[in-house]
């Protein structure tokens, strides 16, 4: 059982919904992002999504694209991102970390070496948005063999014919993208999301977490109420980009987490 599995089992036992929060590693610099990461569990974050900056983030909107560019400009690398996770693990051995990004940096390091390094750094799961199920042998299956969850995205265009393929080797949880398009776009609507979550849950025992288009505590509560939890990314990254101090960002994160937990 991974930390992700354990966290969702504990939340289920408590009758609580999960709050998942995304930050970009190295944004605006390594020290600030690590300080923010270390403060997230105390603000109510159940699972941390740690963004791996990449030069061509095709699934991300302007807010997260800009964050990735700030991180790259500051010298953030895959190694520094793993080092960041390792530093976090010095004081927190229970909060799950999901590394979210694109395949190119992983491929460049070599899959076997990357998986070993990721495990040793304390990474629990991977979301690699540009590897479809047809490429599972590339990373997904080796990751699971190495003890890492491989989390797959389902979208409004994932129909009943496609869904079993998407779910086939997925573990940890299913990330349902509530709106078509890129991150930071239109607001998620519970009336549209609810039936889709129910359709996915009918096909898997995994928790279904909803992301994209969630920017306020009310939205977090509303969306979490029709799923097993929610993800907030761009709304947090926007605060970082505005240069807000870490305590202020953590206060905003705590309000979002409280919204999700009240669902």
CSV table of C-alpha atoms in Angstrom, one decimal:
chain,number,residue,atom,x,y,z
A,1,UNK,CA,0.0,0.0,0.0
A,2,UNK,CA,1.4,3.4,-1.0
A,3,UNK,CA,1.0,6.6,1.0
A,4,UNK,CA,-1.6,7.5,-1.6
A,5,UNK,CA,-3.6,4.4,-0.9
A,6,UNK,CA,-3.2,4.8,2.9
A,7,UNK,CA,-4.4,8.4,2.7
A,8,UNK,CA,-7.5,7.7,0.8
A,9,UNK,CA,-8.3,4.7,3.0
A,10,UNK,CA,-8.0,7.0,6.1
A,11,UNK,CA,-10.1,9.7,4.5
A,12,UNK,CA,-12.8,7.2,3.6
A,13,UNK,CA,-12.8,5.8,7.1
A,14,UNK,CA,-13.4,9.4,8.4
A,15,UNK,CA,-16.1,10.1,5.8
A,16,UNK,CA,-14.0,13.0,4.5
A,17,UNK,CA,-13.3,14.2,1.0
A,18,UNK,CA,-9.7,14.7,-0.2
A,19,UNK,CA,-8.1,18.1,-0.9
A,20,UNK,CA,-5.2,17.9,-3.4
A,21,UNK,CA,-3.1,21.0,-4.1
A,22,UNK,CA,-0.7,21.6,-6.9
A,23,UNK,CA,2.4,23.8,-6.8
A,24,UNK,CA,5.2,24.1,-9.4
A,25,UNK,CA,8.6,23.0,-8.1
A,26,UNK,CA,11.1,25.9,-8.1
A,27,UNK,CA,8.5,28.6,-8.5
A,28,UNK,CA,9.5,31.4,-7.9
A,29,UNK,CA,12.6,29.8,-6.5
A,30,UNK,CA,13.6,26.5,-4.8
A,31,UNK,CA,13.6,27.9,-1.3
A,32,UNK,CA,10.2,29.5,-1.5
A,33,UNK,CA,8.5,26.6,-3.1
A,34,UNK,CA,10.0,24.2,-0.5
A,35,UNK,CA,8.8,26.4,2.3
A,36,UNK,CA,5.3,26.4,0.7
A,37,UNK,CA,5.4,22.7,0.2
A,38,UNK,CA,6.4,22.1,3.9
A,39,UNK,CA,3.5,24.3,5.0
A,40,UNK,CA,0.8,22.6,2.9
A,41,UNK,CA,-0.1,19.6,5.1
A,42,UNK,CA,-0.6,22.0,8.1
A,43,UNK,CA,-3.0,24.0,5.9
A,44,UNK,CA,-5.1,20.9,5.3
A,45,UNK,CA,-3.6,19.5,2.1
A,46,UNK,CA,-4.1,15.7,1.9
A,47,UNK,CA,-2.1,15.1,-1.3
A,48,UNK,CA,0.6,17.3,-2.8
A,49,UNK,CA,0.9,17.5,-6.5
A,50,UNK,CA,4.4,18.7,-7.3
A,51,UNK,CA,4.8,20.1,-10.8
A,52,UNK,CA,7.9,19.3,-12.8
A,53,UNK,CA,8.7,22.3,-15.0
A,54,UNK,CA,9.0,21.6,-18.7
A,55,UNK,CA,9.6,23.8,-21.7
A,56,UNK,CA,6.4,22.7,-23.6
A,57,UNK,CA,3.6,22.2,-21.1
A,58,UNK,CA,0.8,21.4,-23.6
A,59,UNK,CA,-1.9,20.7,-21.0
A,60,UNK,CA,-1.3,23.9,-19.0
A,61,UNK,CA,-2.8,27.3,-19.3
A,62,UNK,CA,-1.0,30.6,-19.0
A,63,UNK,CA,-0.8,30.6,-15.2
A,64,UNK,CA,1.0,27.3,-14.9
A,65,UNK,CA,3.0,27.9,-18.0
A,66,UNK,CA,4.4,31.0,-16.5
A,67,UNK,CA,5.2,29.2,-13.3
A,68,UNK,CA,7.1,26.6,-15.1
A,69,UNK,CA,9.1,29.2,-17.0
A,70,UNK,CA,9.9,31.1,-13.8
A,71,UNK,CA,11.1,27.8,-12.3
A,72,UNK,CA,13.2,27.0,-15.4
A,73,UNK,CA,14.7,30.5,-15.5
A,74,UNK,CA,15.7,30.0,-11.8
A,75,UNK,CA,17.5,26.8,-12.7
A,76,UNK,CA,15.0,24.2,-11.5
A,77,UNK,CA,15.7,20.7,-12.9
A,78,UNK,CA,14.4,17.2,-12.4
A,79,UNK,CA,17.2,16.5,-9.9
A,80,UNK,CA,16.4,19.6,-7.9
A,81,UNK,CA,12.7,18.7,-7.9
A,82,UNK,CA,13.6,15.2,-6.5
A,83,UNK,CA,15.9,16.9,-4.0
A,84,UNK,CA,13.0,19.1,-3.0
A,85,UNK,CA,10.8,16.0,-2.3
A,86,UNK,CA,13.7,14.5,-0.3
A,87,UNK,CA,14.0,17.6,1.8
A,88,UNK,CA,10.2,17.5,2.5
A,89,UNK,CA,10.5,13.9,3.6
A,90,UNK,CA,13.0,14.9,6.3
A,91,UNK,CA,10.1,16.3,8.4
A,92,UNK,CA,7.0,14.6,6.8
A,93,UNK,CA,6.9,10.9,6.1
A,94,UNK,CA,3.1,10.5,5.6
A,95,UNK,CA,1.8,13.2,3.2
A,96,UNK,CA,1.6,11.7,-0.4
A,97,UNK,CA,3.6,13.4,-3.1
A,98,UNK,CA,2.5,13.0,-6.8
A,99,UNK,CA,5.0,14.3,-9.3
A,100,UNK,CA,3.1,15.8,-12.2
A,101,UNK,CA,4.6,16.7,-15.6
A,102,UNK,CA,5.7,15.5,-19.0
A,103,UNK,CA,7.7,12.5,-20.2
A,104,UNK,CA,10.7,14.2,-21.8
A,105,UNK,CA,12.7,14.9,-18.6
A,106,UNK,CA,12.0,11.4,-17.4
A,107,UNK,CA,13.0,9.8,-20.7
A,108,UNK,CA,16.2,11.8,-20.7
A,109,UNK,CA,17.2,10.5,-17.3
A,110,UNK,CA,16.2,6.9,-18.2
A,111,UNK,CA,13.1,5.2,-16.8
A,112,UNK,CA,14.9,2.7,-14.5
A,113,UNK,CA,17.1,5.4,-13.0
A,114,UNK,CA,14.3,7.8,-12.6
A,115,UNK,CA,12.0,5.4,-10.9
A,116,UNK,CA,14.7,4.4,-8.4
A,117,UNK,CA,15.6,8.0,-7.7
A,118,UNK,CA,11.9,9.0,-7.4
A,119,UNK,CA,11.2,6.2,-4.9
A,120,UNK,CA,14.3,7.1,-2.9
A,121,UNK,CA,13.3,10.8,-2.8
A,122,UNK,CA,9.9,9.9,-1.4
A,123,UNK,CA,7.7,10.3,-4.5
A,124,UNK,CA,4.5,8.2,-4.3
A,125,UNK,CA,2.8,8.6,-7.6
A,126,UNK,CA,3.2,10.0,-11.1
A,127,UNK,CA,0.9,11.9,-13.5
A,128,UNK,CA,2.5,12.1,-16.9
A,129,UNK,CA,0.0,13.8,-19.1
A,130,UNK,CA,1.6,13.1,-22.5
A,131,UNK,CA,1.8,9.3,-22.1
A,132,UNK,CA,-1.5,7.7,-23.3
A,133,UNK,CA,-2.5,4.2,-22.2
A,134,UNK,CA,-1.1,2.8,-25.5
A,135,UNK,CA,2.3,3.7,-24.1
A,136,UNK,CA,1.8,2.0,-20.7
A,137,UNK,CA,4.9,-0.3,-21.2
A,138,UNK,CA,7.0,2.9,-21.5
A,139,UNK,CA,6.6,4.1,-17.9
A,140,UNK,CA,3.2,3.2,-16.3
A,141,UNK,CA,3.9,-0.6,-15.9
A,142,UNK,CA,7.5,-0.1,-14.7
A,143,UNK,CA,6.3,2.5,-12.3
A,144,UNK,CA,3.8,0.2,-10.7
A,145,UNK,CA,6.4,-2.5,-10.5
A,146,UNK,CA,8.6,-0.1,-8.7
A,147,UNK,CA,5.9,0.7,-6.1
A,148,UNK,CA,4.7,4.0,-7.5
A,149,UNK,CA,1.1,4.8,-8.3
A,150,UNK,CA,0.5,5.8,-11.9
A,151,UNK,CA,-2.5,8.2,-12.0
A,152,UNK,CA,-4.4,8.6,-15.2
A,153,UNK,CA,-6.5,11.5,-16.4
A,154,UNK,CA,-10.1,11.0,-17.6
A,155,UNK,CA,-11.8,13.9,-19.4
A,156,UNK,CA,-15.3,14.8,-20.7
A,157,UNK,CA,-14.3,13.2,-24.0
A,158,UNK,CA,-13.4,9.9,-22.5
A,159,UNK,CA,-16.4,7.9,-23.7
A,160,UNK,CA,-17.5,4.4,-22.5
A,161,UNK,CA,-15.4,2.7,-25.2
A,162,UNK,CA,-12.2,4.5,-24.1
A,163,UNK,CA,-12.7,4.5,-20.4
A,164,UNK,CA,-11.7,0.8,-19.7
A,165,UNK,CA,-8.4,1.4,-21.5
A,166,UNK,CA,-7.7,4.5,-19.5
A,167,UNK,CA,-8.5,2.7,-16.2
A,168,UNK,CA,-6.6,-0.5,-17.1
A,169,UNK,CA,-3.3,0.2,-15.3
A,170,UNK,CA,-4.3,3.2,-13.3
A,171,UNK,CA,-3.7,3.1,-9.6
A,172,UNK,CA,-3.9,5.5,-6.6
A,173,UNK,CA,-6.8,7.6,-7.9
A,174,UNK,CA,-8.4,8.7,-11.1
A,175,UNK,CA,-8.0,12.4,-11.9
A,176,UNK,CA,-11.1,13.6,-13.7
A,177,UNK,CA,-10.5,16.8,-15.7
A,178,UNK,CA,-13.7,18.7,-15.3
A,179,UNK,CA,-13.5,20.8,-18.4
A,180,UNK,CA,-12.1,20.4,-21.9
A,181,UNK,CA,-9.0,22.4,-22.6
A,182,UNK,CA,-6.1,23.6,-20.5
A,183,UNK,CA,-5.6,24.4,-16.8
A,184,UNK,CA,-6.9,27.6,-15.4
A,185,UNK,CA,-9.8,27.8,-17.8
A,186,UNK,CA,-13.6,27.9,-17.3
A,187,UNK,CA,-15.2,27.0,-14.0
A,188,UNK,CA,-16.1,23.5,-13.2
A,189,UNK,CA,-19.9,22.8,-12.8
A,190,UNK,CA,-21.1,20.2,-10.3
A,191,UNK,CA,-24.2,19.5,-12.4
A,192,UNK,CA,-22.0,18.4,-15.3
A,193,UNK,CA,-19.2,16.8,-13.2
A,194,UNK,CA,-21.4,14.6,-11.0
A,195,UNK,CA,-22.8,12.3,-13.7
A,196,UNK,CA,-19.3,11.8,-15.2
A,197,UNK,CA,-17.8,11.0,-11.8
A,198,UNK,CA,-20.6,8.4,-11.2
A,199,UNK,CA,-19.9,6.9,-14.6
A,200,UNK,CA,-16.2,6.5,-13.8
A,201,UNK,CA,-16.9,5.1,-10.3
A,202,UNK,CA,-19.2,2.5,-11.8
A,203,UNK,CA,-16.1,1.2,-13.7
A,204,UNK,CA,-13.5,1.3,-11.0
A,205,UNK,CA,-13.0,1.1,-7.2
A,206,UNK,CA,-10.4,3.8,-7.2
A,207,UNK,CA,-11.2,7.2,-5.8
A,208,UNK,CA,-12.1,9.9,-8.4
A,209,UNK,CA,-10.7,13.3,-7.8
A,210,UNK,CA,-11.8,16.3,-9.9
A,211,UNK,CA,-9.5,19.1,-11.1
A,212,UNK,CA,-9.4,22.1,-13.5
A,213,UNK,CA,-11.7,25.1,-13.0
A,214,UNK,CA,-11.8,25.1,-9.1
A,215,UNK,CA,-10.7,28.5,-7.7
A,216,UNK,CA,-12.8,29.2,-4.6
A,217,UNK,CA,-13.6,27.4,-1.3
A,218,UNK,CA,-17.3,27.3,-2.4
A,219,UNK,CA,-16.3,25.6,-5.7
A,220,UNK,CA,-14.0,23.2,-3.8
A,221,UNK,CA,-16.9,22.2,-1.6
A,222,UNK,CA,-19.4,21.9,-4.4
A,223,UNK,CA,-17.2,19.8,-6.6
A,224,UNK,CA,-15.9,17.6,-3.8
A,225,UNK,CA,-19.5,16.9,-2.9
A,226,UNK,CA,-20.0,15.0,-6.1
A,227,UNK,CA,-16.6,13.2,-6.1
A,228,UNK,CA,-14.0,11.8,-3.7
A,229,UNK,CA,-12.2,15.1,-3.5
A,230,UNK,CA,-10.9,18.0,-5.6
A,231,UNK,CA,-7.6,19.4,-7.0
A,232,UNK,CA,-6.7,23.1,-6.9
A,233,UNK,CA,-3.7,24.3,-8.9
A,234,UNK,CA,-3.9,27.5,-11.0
A,235,UNK,CA,-5.6,29.4,-8.1
A,236,UNK,CA,-2.6,28.6,-5.9
A,237,UNK,CA,0.1,29.1,-8.5
A,238,UNK,CA,-1.5,32.5,-9.4
A,239,UNK,CA,-0.8,33.7,-5.8
A,240,UNK,CA,2.8,32.6,-6.1
A,241,UNK,CA,3.1,34.4,-9.4
A,242,UNK,CA,1.8,37.6,-7.7
A,243,UNK,CA,4.6,37.4,-5.2
A,244,UNK,CA,2.4,36.8,-2.2
A,245,UNK,CA,4.2,35.8,1.0
A,246,UNK,CA,4.1,32.1,1.9
A,247,UNK,CA,2.0,32.6,5.0
A,248,UNK,CA,-0.7,34.4,3.0
A,249,UNK,CA,-0.7,31.7,0.4
A,250,UNK,CA,-1.0,29.0,3.0
A,251,UNK,CA,-4.0,30.9,4.5
A,252,UNK,CA,-5.7,30.8,1.1
A,253,UNK,CA,-4.9,27.1,0.8
A,254,UNK,CA,-6.4,26.4,4.2
A,255,UNK,CA,-9.6,28.1,3.1
A,256,UNK,CA,-9.8,26.0,0.0
A,257,UNK,CA,-9.0,22.8,2.0
A,258,UNK,CA,-11.8,23.7,4.5
A,259,UNK,CA,-14.2,24.1,1.6
A,260,UNK,CA,-13.3,20.6,0.2
A,261,UNK,CA,-13.4,19.0,3.7
A,262,UNK,CA,-16.9,20.4,4.4
A,263,UNK,CA,-18.4,18.7,1.4
